[in-house]
């Protein structure tokens, strides 16, 4: 036993390190969805903490916006109008003109020729788009070299040759996370027969008058080494909300109000910002960032050399730190099995969070999600193991067992072990309440032996408990020949109402089968009824110091109980409130089975207002319900 105890900590540290290594491998491949989502959330938080950053003043956006579309009377703009915009910009000699428009459709020959001529008057890069046959991009991994990890497209949507002959072509595809936020932009993409360069890299090359030299995880441009992420991805870091990069309406250009200072010796990007244009992305600063501003952000990164540093070295550091942190947390818990160990772990994680946030603000993107996901689960598991294996575990669980004996609701047992103070204070919440009762049971009891009645109730209660647990509910009270069932404890769930409806259906079927299996002289004397409602309850503990049980009180409980009478008076098996069915949703199970009639306004005994109720029976009683309703 002692030997096993000594091996416990080293074994836990090794397992924690293996867990962290597996997570790091999967995270770097993009195969761990929850980590990607967590990293996206924490990255947005770091960007918000960093705040809006003034971008280097290198790019001007000419926006094809609502204003110019309204003035021109149509969208997309006519080729002649686009030609005028480009010619007006070219007058002031921009360094590079980036046209973030897919010129894939032919127009009138004269208009296309005029536009092509205008494109040839300046150093122009026009947009192309990669096409993917799958929702998730694939990468080429069968060959070595700098192009091995490029995203593989099924093809490219290229501009018409008449335009491509007058300019260079760059791909404008972005990599977005699960929430649609662009996190990076591929600098290179490939298909079966070609490799295409991104628009930002084309623009940066044209602006520096130098072709990029591609390395394995980087490229060189104008003598500057630019690191990239795996697959030649350029990490994105937005400067601020929409309009942070200088933006001018194309309407101003057409009106002759364009200033030389906004264009001369600058990169000018033309793109769509018109409402409904479809080229918008969510960012940490703005839910509708135009695609042209996202592309302009990448261009600015390359021109200003302020790209985020996230490459293979950073990813290796992330993996190493995740392994070390996971093992360190185990060691700290083994060192101090009390609050001191927890405080030490929190201090280490907090210090890392500060360092990580500061590093991001200074252009180094280290993973925040990976170390947390690598360290927290092993630490929690080891902490639980320490509690379980300590000498006080027997006393701990004995005390919890004594506590559980005060309660009648077995479905709450695991929750009470975790939280012995659960419902010491009443809680107001929404819940679904079901009552089920045997009809004419009192008369039956008068003519039967007490032991026989007890066995009858025992089998009835066992059936109710089994059905309730199967649907995730809790039997709070067995009341002689009936029961009260709650859906909403120990925690509220979105599908409480839907599961309660399914429980009613199965209770109807199982109770009918149970009655049919009784001796004929008993089965012929009894029936059953069910009432169910959804609304506000007060969940609390009731009882004294020696015995307590968890239950619910309130108008919702009273209505559910009285709905049993409504079911019986209308010849139905089940009466469900309209509130319950609406909460369960339009596709809840009761609408597709048996016979449902209603809603009917019914008076509830002891209640001044009417309740809108639905009546339901399974197959054999369907005609009877329809007639009674």
C-alpha positions as CSV (number, residue, x, y, z in Angstrom):
1,X,0.0,0.0,0.0
2,X,2.8,2.4,0.9
3,X,4.7,1.5,-2.3
4,X,1.6,2.3,-4.4
5,X,1.2,5.6,-2.5
6,X,4.8,6.6,-3.4
7,X,4.3,5.8,-7.0
8,X,1.0,7.7,-7.2
9,X,2.6,11.2,-7.7
10,X,5.3,10.2,-10.3
11,X,2.7,8.2,-12.3
12,X,0.2,11.1,-12.2
13,X,3.0,13.5,-13.4
14,X,3.8,11.2,-16.3
15,X,0.2,10.8,-17.3
16,X,-0.3,14.5,-17.1
17,X,2.7,15.1,-19.4
18,X,1.3,12.5,-21.9
19,X,-2.1,14.2,-21.8
20,X,-0.5,17.6,-22.5
21,X,1.6,16.2,-25.4
22,X,-1.4,14.6,-27.0
23,X,-3.4,17.8,-26.7
24,X,-0.5,19.8,-28.2
25,X,-0.2,17.4,-31.1
26,X,-4.0,17.6,-31.8
27,X,-4.1,21.3,-31.3
28,X,-1.3,22.0,-33.8
29,X,-3.2,19.8,-36.4
30,X,-6.4,21.7,-35.7
31,X,-8.2,18.4,-34.7
32,X,-9.3,19.5,-31.1
33,X,-12.4,21.6,-31.7
34,X,-13.0,22.6,-28.1
35,X,-9.4,23.9,-27.8
36,X,-9.7,25.9,-31.0
37,X,-12.9,27.5,-29.7
38,X,-11.3,28.3,-26.3
39,X,-8.2,29.7,-28.0
40,X,-10.4,31.9,-30.2
41,X,-12.3,33.2,-27.1
42,X,-9.1,33.9,-25.2
43,X,-7.5,35.5,-28.3
44,X,-10.4,37.9,-28.6
45,X,-10.0,38.7,-24.9
46,X,-6.3,39.5,-25.3
47,X,-7.1,41.7,-28.3
48,X,-9.7,43.6,-26.2
49,X,-7.3,44.0,-23.4
50,X,-4.7,45.4,-25.8
51,X,-7.3,47.8,-27.2
52,X,-7.5,49.7,-30.4
53,X,-4.1,50.2,-32.0
54,X,-3.4,53.0,-34.5
55,X,-2.4,51.3,-37.8
56,X,0.6,52.4,-39.8
57,X,-0.7,54.9,-42.3
58,X,0.3,53.0,-45.5
59,X,-3.0,51.9,-47.0
60,X,-6.1,53.7,-48.2
61,X,-9.4,51.9,-48.8
62,X,-11.7,53.1,-51.6
63,X,-15.1,51.7,-50.5
64,X,-17.8,50.7,-52.9
65,X,-20.4,51.5,-50.3
66,X,-24.1,52.1,-49.9
67,X,-23.6,55.8,-50.8
68,X,-22.1,55.2,-54.2
69,X,-24.5,52.4,-55.0
70,X,-27.4,54.7,-54.2
71,X,-26.0,57.5,-56.3
72,X,-25.2,55.2,-59.3
73,X,-28.6,53.5,-59.0
74,X,-27.3,49.9,-59.2
75,X,-24.9,47.4,-57.6
76,X,-22.6,45.9,-58.8
77,X,-21.3,49.1,-60.3
78,X,-21.1,49.3,-64.1
79,X,-17.7,48.6,-65.6
80,X,-17.6,52.1,-66.9
81,X,-18.0,53.5,-63.4
82,X,-15.3,51.2,-62.0
83,X,-13.1,52.4,-64.9
84,X,-13.6,56.0,-63.9
85,X,-12.8,55.3,-60.3
86,X,-9.5,53.5,-61.2
87,X,-8.5,56.2,-63.7
88,X,-9.1,58.9,-61.1
89,X,-7.0,57.0,-58.5
90,X,-4.2,56.4,-61.1
91,X,-3.9,60.2,-61.7
92,X,-2.3,60.5,-58.3
93,X,0.2,57.7,-58.8
94,X,-0.5,55.1,-56.1
95,X,2.3,52.8,-55.2
96,X,0.0,49.8,-55.8
97,X,-3.6,49.4,-56.6
98,X,-5.2,46.4,-55.0
99,X,-8.6,45.6,-56.6
100,X,-10.5,43.3,-54.2
101,X,-13.1,42.4,-56.7
102,X,-13.6,39.1,-58.6
103,X,-13.7,40.2,-62.3
104,X,-14.8,36.8,-63.5
105,X,-17.9,37.8,-65.6
106,X,-17.5,39.3,-69.1
107,X,-19.3,42.6,-69.8
108,X,-19.6,44.6,-72.9
109,X,-16.5,44.3,-75.0
110,X,-15.9,48.1,-75.0
111,X,-16.4,48.4,-71.3
112,X,-14.1,45.5,-70.5
113,X,-11.4,46.9,-72.9
114,X,-11.6,50.3,-71.2
115,X,-11.3,48.7,-67.7
116,X,-8.4,46.6,-68.8
117,X,-6.7,49.8,-70.2
118,X,-7.3,51.6,-66.9
119,X,-5.8,48.7,-64.9
120,X,-2.7,48.8,-67.0
121,X,-2.0,52.5,-66.2
122,X,-0.8,51.6,-62.6
123,X,0.8,48.9,-60.7
124,X,-2.3,46.7,-60.1
125,X,-3.1,43.5,-58.2
126,X,-6.5,42.0,-58.8
127,X,-8.3,39.3,-56.8
128,X,-8.7,35.6,-57.4
129,X,-10.4,33.1,-55.1
130,X,-9.5,29.5,-54.2
131,X,-12.3,26.9,-54.4
132,X,-12.6,24.0,-52.0
133,X,-14.7,20.9,-52.5
134,X,-14.8,20.3,-48.7
135,X,-15.9,22.6,-45.9
136,X,-12.4,22.1,-44.3
137,X,-9.3,23.0,-46.2
138,X,-6.8,20.1,-46.7
139,X,-3.1,20.5,-46.9
140,X,-0.5,18.7,-49.0
141,X,1.7,16.5,-46.8
142,X,3.0,13.9,-49.2
143,X,6.0,15.9,-50.4
144,X,8.8,17.7,-48.6
145,X,9.9,21.3,-49.0
146,X,8.5,24.7,-48.4
147,X,5.3,23.9,-50.2
148,X,4.4,20.7,-48.3
149,X,1.9,22.2,-45.9
150,X,0.0,24.5,-48.3
151,X,-3.8,24.5,-48.4
152,X,-4.9,22.4,-51.4
153,X,-7.7,24.0,-53.4
154,X,-9.8,22.1,-56.0
155,X,-9.3,25.0,-58.3
156,X,-9.2,28.8,-58.5
157,X,-11.7,31.4,-59.6
158,X,-9.5,33.6,-61.8
159,X,-10.2,37.0,-63.4
160,X,-10.9,37.2,-67.1
161,X,-7.7,37.1,-69.2
162,X,-8.3,40.6,-70.6
163,X,-7.9,41.9,-67.0
164,X,-5.2,39.4,-65.8
165,X,-3.0,40.4,-68.7
166,X,-2.9,44.0,-67.4
167,X,-2.2,43.1,-63.7
168,X,-0.9,40.5,-61.3
169,X,-3.3,38.2,-59.6
170,X,-3.5,37.4,-55.9
171,X,-5.8,35.1,-53.8
172,X,-8.0,36.7,-51.2
173,X,-9.1,33.6,-49.2
174,X,-9.0,33.9,-45.4
175,X,-8.8,31.3,-42.6
176,X,-11.6,31.8,-40.1
177,X,-12.3,30.0,-36.8
178,X,-15.6,28.4,-35.8
179,X,-17.1,31.7,-35.0
180,X,-16.2,33.2,-38.4
181,X,-13.4,35.5,-37.2
182,X,-10.4,35.6,-39.6
183,X,-7.4,34.4,-37.7
184,X,-4.9,34.1,-40.5
185,X,-4.4,34.5,-44.2
186,X,-2.6,31.9,-46.4
187,X,0.3,33.6,-48.2
188,X,0.4,30.7,-50.7
189,X,-2.3,28.2,-51.9
190,X,-2.1,25.4,-54.4
191,X,-4.1,23.2,-56.7
192,X,-3.2,20.2,-58.7
193,X,-1.5,22.3,-61.4
194,X,-0.5,25.6,-59.9
195,X,0.6,27.6,-56.8
196,X,-1.0,30.9,-56.2
197,X,0.2,33.8,-54.1
198,X,-2.1,35.8,-51.8
199,X,-3.1,39.4,-52.6
200,X,-1.4,40.9,-49.6
201,X,1.9,39.2,-50.6
202,X,1.5,40.3,-54.2
203,X,0.8,43.8,-53.1
204,X,3.8,43.8,-50.7
205,X,6.1,42.5,-53.4
206,X,4.8,45.1,-55.9
207,X,5.2,47.9,-53.3
208,X,8.8,46.8,-52.5
209,X,9.6,45.9,-56.2
210,X,11.0,42.6,-55.0
211,X,9.8,39.0,-55.4
212,X,9.3,37.1,-52.2
213,X,11.7,34.3,-51.5
214,X,9.8,31.3,-50.0
215,X,11.3,29.3,-47.1
216,X,9.8,26.4,-45.2
217,X,8.0,28.5,-42.6
218,X,8.9,32.0,-43.7
219,X,9.6,34.2,-46.6
220,X,12.0,37.0,-47.3
221,X,10.8,40.3,-48.9
222,X,13.1,43.3,-49.6
223,X,15.7,41.9,-47.4
224,X,13.3,41.4,-44.5
225,X,12.7,37.9,-43.0
226,X,8.9,37.4,-42.4
227,X,8.0,34.4,-40.2
228,X,4.7,32.6,-40.9
229,X,2.7,29.9,-39.2
230,X,2.5,26.3,-40.5
231,X,1.2,26.2,-44.0
232,X,2.6,29.7,-44.7
233,X,-0.3,31.4,-42.8
234,X,0.0,35.0,-41.9
235,X,-1.5,35.5,-38.4
236,X,-4.0,38.4,-38.2
237,X,-4.2,41.0,-35.5
238,X,-6.8,43.7,-36.1
239,X,-6.0,47.3,-35.3
240,X,-9.5,48.3,-34.4
241,X,-13.1,48.4,-35.6
242,X,-14.4,49.1,-39.1
243,X,-12.8,52.2,-40.5
244,X,-9.7,52.1,-38.4
245,X,-7.7,51.9,-41.7
246,X,-8.3,55.1,-43.7
247,X,-11.4,54.6,-45.8
248,X,-12.9,56.9,-48.5
249,X,-16.2,56.4,-50.3
250,X,-16.0,55.8,-54.0
251,X,-18.6,58.5,-54.2
252,X,-15.9,61.0,-53.2
253,X,-13.7,59.7,-56.0
254,X,-16.4,60.0,-58.6
255,X,-17.2,63.6,-57.4
256,X,-13.6,64.6,-57.9
257,X,-12.9,65.1,-54.2
258,X,-10.1,62.6,-53.9
259,X,-7.0,64.2,-52.4
260,X,-3.5,63.5,-53.7
261,X,-2.2,62.8,-50.1
262,X,-4.7,60.0,-49.8
263,X,-3.3,58.2,-52.8
264,X,0.2,59.2,-53.9
265,X,2.9,56.7,-53.1
266,X,0.4,54.6,-51.0
267,X,-1.3,51.2,-51.4
268,X,-4.9,51.8,-52.5
269,X,-7.4,49.0,-52.0
270,X,-10.7,49.0,-53.7
271,X,-13.4,46.7,-52.3
272,X,-17.1,46.3,-51.5
273,X,-18.6,47.6,-48.2
274,X,-22.2,47.9,-49.5
275,X,-24.8,46.4,-47.2
276,X,-25.8,42.9,-48.5
277,X,-22.6,42.7,-50.5
278,X,-21.7,39.5,-48.6
279,X,-18.1,40.3,-48.0
280,X,-18.1,40.8,-44.3
281,X,-16.4,39.1,-41.3
282,X,-16.8,39.2,-37.6
283,X,-13.8,40.5,-35.6
284,X,-13.2,41.2,-31.9
285,X,-13.9,44.8,-32.5
286,X,-16.7,44.8,-35.0
287,X,-19.3,42.1,-36.1
288,X,-19.3,43.4,-39.7
289,X,-15.8,44.1,-40.8
290,X,-15.6,44.5,-44.6
291,X,-13.5,41.9,-46.3
292,X,-11.5,44.6,-48.1
293,X,-10.4,46.0,-44.6
294,X,-9.4,42.5,-43.5
295,X,-7.2,42.1,-46.6
296,X,-5.9,45.7,-46.1
297,X,-5.0,44.7,-42.5
298,X,-2.8,41.8,-43.9
299,X,-1.3,44.2,-46.4
300,X,-0.4,46.6,-43.6
301,X,1.1,43.9,-41.5
302,X,3.5,43.0,-44.4
303,X,4.3,46.6,-45.3
304,X,4.9,47.7,-41.7
305,X,6.6,44.5,-40.7
306,X,4.3,44.2,-37.6
307,X,3.0,40.7,-38.2
308,X,2.2,38.5,-35.2
309,X,4.9,36.0,-34.4
310,X,3.3,32.5,-34.3
311,X,5.5,29.9,-36.0
312,X,6.8,26.4,-35.3
313,X,9.1,27.7,-32.6
314,X,6.2,29.3,-30.7
315,X,4.1,26.2,-31.1
316,X,6.9,24.0,-29.8
317,X,7.3,26.4,-26.8
318,X,3.5,26.2,-26.2
319,X,3.7,22.4,-26.2
320,X,6.7,22.3,-23.9
321,X,5.1,24.8,-21.5
322,X,1.8,22.9,-21.5
323,X,3.7,19.7,-20.5
324,X,5.7,21.4,-17.8
325,X,2.6,23.2,-16.4
326,X,0.6,20.0,-16.2
327,X,3.3,18.2,-14.4
328,X,4.0,21.2,-12.1
329,X,0.4,21.4,-11.0
330,X,0.5,17.7,-10.0
331,X,3.7,18.3,-8.1
332,X,2.2,21.3,-6.3
333,X,-0.9,19.4,-5.3
334,X,1.3,16.5,-4.0
335,X,3.5,19.0,-2.1
336,X,0.5,20.6,-0.3
337,X,-2.8,18.8,-0.3
338,X,-4.7,21.8,1.0
339,X,-5.4,25.4,0.1
340,X,-1.7,26.2,-0.1
341,X,-1.3,23.9,-3.1
342,X,-4.3,25.3,-4.9
343,X,-3.2,28.9,-4.2
344,X,0.3,28.0,-5.7
345,X,-1.3,26.6,-8.8
346,X,-3.6,29.6,-9.2
347,X,-0.6,31.9,-8.8
348,X,1.4,30.1,-11.5
349,X,-1.5,30.1,-13.9
350,X,-2.2,33.8,-13.2
351,X,1.5,34.7,-13.8
352,X,1.4,32.8,-17.1
353,X,-1.8,34.6,-18.1
354,X,-0.2,38.0,-17.5
355,X,2.9,37.1,-19.4
356,X,0.9,35.6,-22.2
357,X,-1.3,38.8,-22.5
358,X,1.7,41.1,-22.4
359,X,3.5,39.0,-25.1
360,X,0.4,39.2,-27.4
361,X,0.3,42.9,-27.0
362,X,3.9,43.0,-28.2
363,X,3.2,40.8,-31.2
364,X,4.0,37.3,-29.9
365,X,1.0,34.9,-30.1
366,X,1.4,32.1,-27.6
367,X,-1.4,29.7,-27.0
368,X,-3.5,30.5,-23.9
369,X,-5.9,27.6,-24.3
370,X,-3.4,24.7,-24.6
371,X,-1.7,25.2,-21.2
372,X,-5.0,25.6,-19.4
373,X,-6.6,22.5,-21.0
374,X,-3.4,20.5,-20.4
375,X,-3.1,21.4,-16.7
376,X,-6.6,21.8,-15.3
377,X,-8.1,18.3,-16.0
378,X,-5.1,16.4,-14.6
379,X,-4.9,18.6,-11.6
380,X,-8.6,18.1,-10.9
381,X,-8.3,14.4,-11.4
382,X,-5.3,14.1,-9.2
383,X,-6.9,16.3,-6.5
384,X,-10.0,14.1,-6.5
385,X,-7.7,11.0,-6.3
386,X,-5.9,12.6,-3.3
387,X,-9.2,13.2,-1.5
388,X,-10.3,9.7,-2.3
389,X,-7.1,8.1,-1.1
390,X,-6.6,10.1,2.1
391,X,-7.2,8.7,5.5
392,X,-10.1,11.1,6.0
393,X,-12.0,9.8,3.0
394,X,-13.9,7.3,5.1
395,X,-15.1,10.0,7.5
396,X,-15.8,12.3,4.5
397,X,-18.1,9.8,2.7
398,X,-19.7,8.5,6.0
399,X,-20.7,12.1,6.7
400,X,-22.2,12.4,3.3
401,X,-24.0,9.1,3.7
402,X,-25.6,10.4,6.9
403,X,-26.6,13.6,5.1
404,X,-28.2,11.7,2.2
405,X,-30.3,9.6,4.5
406,X,-32.3,12.7,5.3
407,X,-33.5,13.0,1.7
408,X,-36.0,11.0,-0.2
409,X,-34.9,11.9,-3.7
410,X,-32.3,9.3,-4.8
411,X,-31.7,11.1,-8.1
412,X,-30.1,14.0,-6.2
413,X,-27.6,11.8,-4.4
414,X,-24.5,12.5,-6.5
415,X,-25.3,16.2,-6.5
416,X,-25.5,16.3,-2.8
417,X,-22.2,14.6,-2.4
418,X,-20.6,17.4,-4.4
419,X,-22.6,20.1,-2.7
420,X,-23.9,19.3,0.8
421,X,-25.3,22.8,1.2
422,X,-27.5,22.4,-1.9
423,X,-30.9,24.2,-1.4
424,X,-30.2,25.2,2.1
425,X,-31.6,28.5,0.8
426,X,-34.8,28.3,-1.4
427,X,-34.2,28.8,-5.2
428,X,-36.7,30.3,-7.6
429,X,-36.5,28.7,-11.0
430,X,-38.4,27.2,-13.9
431,X,-39.3,23.5,-13.8
432,X,-41.7,20.9,-15.3
433,X,-43.9,19.2,-12.7
434,X,-45.7,15.9,-13.3
435,X,-48.2,14.3,-11.0
436,X,-49.4,10.7,-11.5
437,X,-52.1,9.0,-9.5
438,X,-54.0,5.6,-9.4
439,X,-57.7,6.2,-9.9
440,X,-60.2,4.6,-7.4
441,X,-57.3,3.2,-5.4
442,X,-58.9,4.1,-2.0
443,X,-61.9,1.9,-2.7
444,X,-59.6,-0.9,-3.8
445,X,-57.6,-0.7,-0.6
446,X,-60.7,-1.1,1.6
447,X,-61.3,-4.6,0.1
448,X,-57.8,-5.9,0.0
449,X,-55.2,-7.2,2.4
450,X,-52.7,-4.5,3.6
451,X,-49.7,-6.6,2.5
452,X,-51.2,-7.1,-1.0
453,X,-51.8,-3.3,-1.2
454,X,-48.2,-2.7,-0.2
455,X,-46.8,-5.0,-2.9
456,X,-49.1,-3.3,-5.4
457,X,-47.8,0.1,-4.5
458,X,-44.2,-1.1,-4.4
459,X,-44.3,-2.4,-8.0
460,X,-46.1,0.8,-9.1
461,X,-43.5,3.1,-7.4
462,X,-40.6,1.1,-8.9
463,X,-42.0,1.5,-12.4
464,X,-42.4,5.2,-11.9
465,X,-38.9,5.6,-10.6
466,X,-37.4,3.6,-13.5
467,X,-39.2,5.7,-16.1
468,X,-38.4,9.0,-14.4
469,X,-34.7,8.2,-14.1
470,X,-34.6,7.1,-17.7
471,X,-35.7,10.6,-18.8
472,X,-33.5,12.5,-16.4
473,X,-36.2,13.6,-13.9
474,X,-36.4,13.3,-10.1
475,X,-39.2,11.7,-8.1
476,X,-39.4,14.2,-5.2
477,X,-42.3,12.5,-3.4
478,X,-44.2,9.2,-3.4
479,X,-47.6,10.1,-2.1
480,X,-49.4,6.8,-1.4
481,X,-50.9,5.8,-4.7
482,X,-49.2,8.6,-6.6
483,X,-46.0,10.5,-7.2
484,X,-44.6,14.0,-7.9
485,X,-41.9,14.3,-10.5
486,X,-39.7,17.3,-11.3
487,X,-37.6,18.1,-14.3
488,X,-35.3,21.0,-13.5
489,X,-33.4,19.6,-10.5
490,X,-30.6,19.6,-9.6
491,X,-29.9,22.1,-12.4
492,X,-32.1,23.7,-15.1
493,X,-31.7,22.4,-18.6
494,X,-33.1,23.7,-21.9
495,X,-34.9,20.4,-22.6
496,X,-36.5,20.0,-19.2
497,X,-40.0,20.5,-20.7
498,X,-39.4,18.2,-23.7
499,X,-38.1,15.4,-21.5
500,X,-41.1,15.8,-19.1
501,X,-43.5,15.4,-22.1
502,X,-41.6,12.2,-23.2
503,X,-41.8,11.0,-19.6
504,X,-45.6,11.5,-19.6
505,X,-45.9,9.4,-22.7
506,X,-43.8,6.5,-21.4
507,X,-45.6,6.7,-18.0
508,X,-48.9,6.3,-19.8
509,X,-47.7,3.3,-21.7
510,X,-45.9,1.6,-18.8
511,X,-48.8,2.2,-16.4
512,X,-51.3,0.8,-18.8
513,X,-49.1,-2.3,-19.2
514,X,-48.7,-2.5,-15.4
515,X,-52.4,-2.4,-14.8
516,X,-53.0,-5.0,-17.6
517,X,-50.6,-7.3,-15.9
518,X,-52.5,-7.2,-12.6
519,X,-55.2,-9.8,-11.7
520,X,-58.4,-9.1,-13.6
521,X,-60.4,-8.4,-10.4
522,X,-57.9,-5.6,-9.6
523,X,-57.2,-4.3,-13.1
524,X,-60.9,-3.8,-13.7
525,X,-61.3,-1.5,-10.6
526,X,-58.5,1.0,-11.2
527,X,-57.1,3.4,-13.7
528,X,-54.7,6.3,-13.7
529,X,-54.4,10.0,-14.5
530,X,-51.5,12.3,-15.2
531,X,-51.2,16.1,-14.9
532,X,-48.2,18.1,-16.0
533,X,-47.4,21.8,-16.0
534,X,-44.3,24.1,-16.6
535,X,-43.5,27.3,-14.8
536,X,-42.0,29.0,-11.8
537,X,-41.4,26.9,-8.7
538,X,-39.6,27.4,-5.4
539,X,-37.1,24.5,-4.8
540,X,-36.2,24.0,-1.2
541,X,-35.6,21.6,1.6
542,X,-38.5,20.8,3.9
543,X,-38.5,18.8,7.1
544,X,-36.7,18.9,10.5
545,X,-33.2,18.4,11.7
546,X,-33.4,14.6,11.6
547,X,-35.2,14.2,8.3
548,X,-35.5,16.4,5.3
549,X,-36.5,16.0,1.7
550,X,-36.2,18.2,-1.4
551,X,-39.4,19.3,-3.0
552,X,-41.0,22.2,-4.9
553,X,-43.8,24.5,-4.0
554,X,-45.8,27.2,-5.8
555,X,-48.7,27.7,-8.2
556,X,-47.0,25.5,-10.9
557,X,-47.1,22.5,-8.5
558,X,-50.8,23.2,-7.6
559,X,-51.8,23.5,-11.3
560,X,-50.0,20.2,-12.2
561,X,-51.8,18.4,-9.4
562,X,-55.2,19.7,-10.4
563,X,-54.7,18.9,-14.0
564,X,-55.0,15.2,-13.1
565,X,-58.7,16.0,-12.2
566,X,-59.0,17.7,-15.6
567,X,-57.7,14.5,-17.4
568,X,-60.1,12.3,-15.4
569,X,-63.1,14.5,-16.0
570,X,-62.5,14.6,-19.8
571,X,-61.9,10.8,-20.1
572,X,-58.2,11.4,-21.0
573,X,-55.1,9.8,-19.5
574,X,-53.0,12.9,-19.5
575,X,-53.7,16.7,-19.2
576,X,-50.8,18.9,-20.2
577,X,-50.7,22.6,-19.8
578,X,-50.2,24.8,-22.9
579,X,-47.2,26.3,-21.1
580,X,-45.5,22.9,-21.0
581,X,-46.1,22.2,-24.6
582,X,-44.9,25.6,-25.7
583,X,-41.7,25.1,-23.6
584,X,-41.2,21.6,-25.0
585,X,-41.3,23.0,-28.6
586,X,-43.3,22.5,-31.7
587,X,-41.6,19.1,-32.5
588,X,-42.1,17.6,-29.0
589,X,-43.0,13.8,-28.9
590,X,-46.6,14.2,-27.8
591,X,-47.6,15.8,-31.1
592,X,-46.5,12.7,-33.0
593,X,-48.0,10.0,-30.9
594,X,-51.5,9.2,-29.7
595,X,-54.3,11.7,-29.8
596,X,-53.8,15.3,-28.8
597,X,-56.8,17.7,-28.5
598,X,-56.9,21.3,-27.3
599,X,-56.1,23.8,-26.1
600,X,-59.1,24.0,-23.8
601,X,-59.7,26.6,-21.2
602,X,-60.3,24.8,-17.9
603,X,-61.1,25.9,-14.4
604,X,-58.7,24.6,-11.7
605,X,-60.2,23.9,-8.3
606,X,-59.0,26.4,-5.8
607,X,-57.7,28.8,-8.4
608,X,-59.4,31.9,-9.7
609,X,-58.0,32.0,-13.2
610,X,-58.5,29.5,-16.0
611,X,-55.7,27.3,-17.4
612,X,-55.2,26.4,-21.1
613,X,-54.8,22.7,-21.2
614,X,-54.3,19.9,-23.8
615,X,-55.7,16.4,-23.5
616,X,-53.8,13.3,-24.7
617,X,-54.4,9.6,-24.9
618,X,-52.4,6.8,-26.5
619,X,-53.9,4.7,-29.3
620,X,-56.7,2.7,-27.6
621,X,-58.3,5.7,-25.9
622,X,-57.8,8.2,-28.8
623,X,-61.4,8.1,-30.0
624,X,-62.7,8.6,-26.4
625,X,-60.5,11.7,-25.9
626,X,-61.6,13.2,-29.2
627,X,-65.3,12.7,-28.3
628,X,-65.0,14.0,-24.8
629,X,-63.0,17.1,-26.0
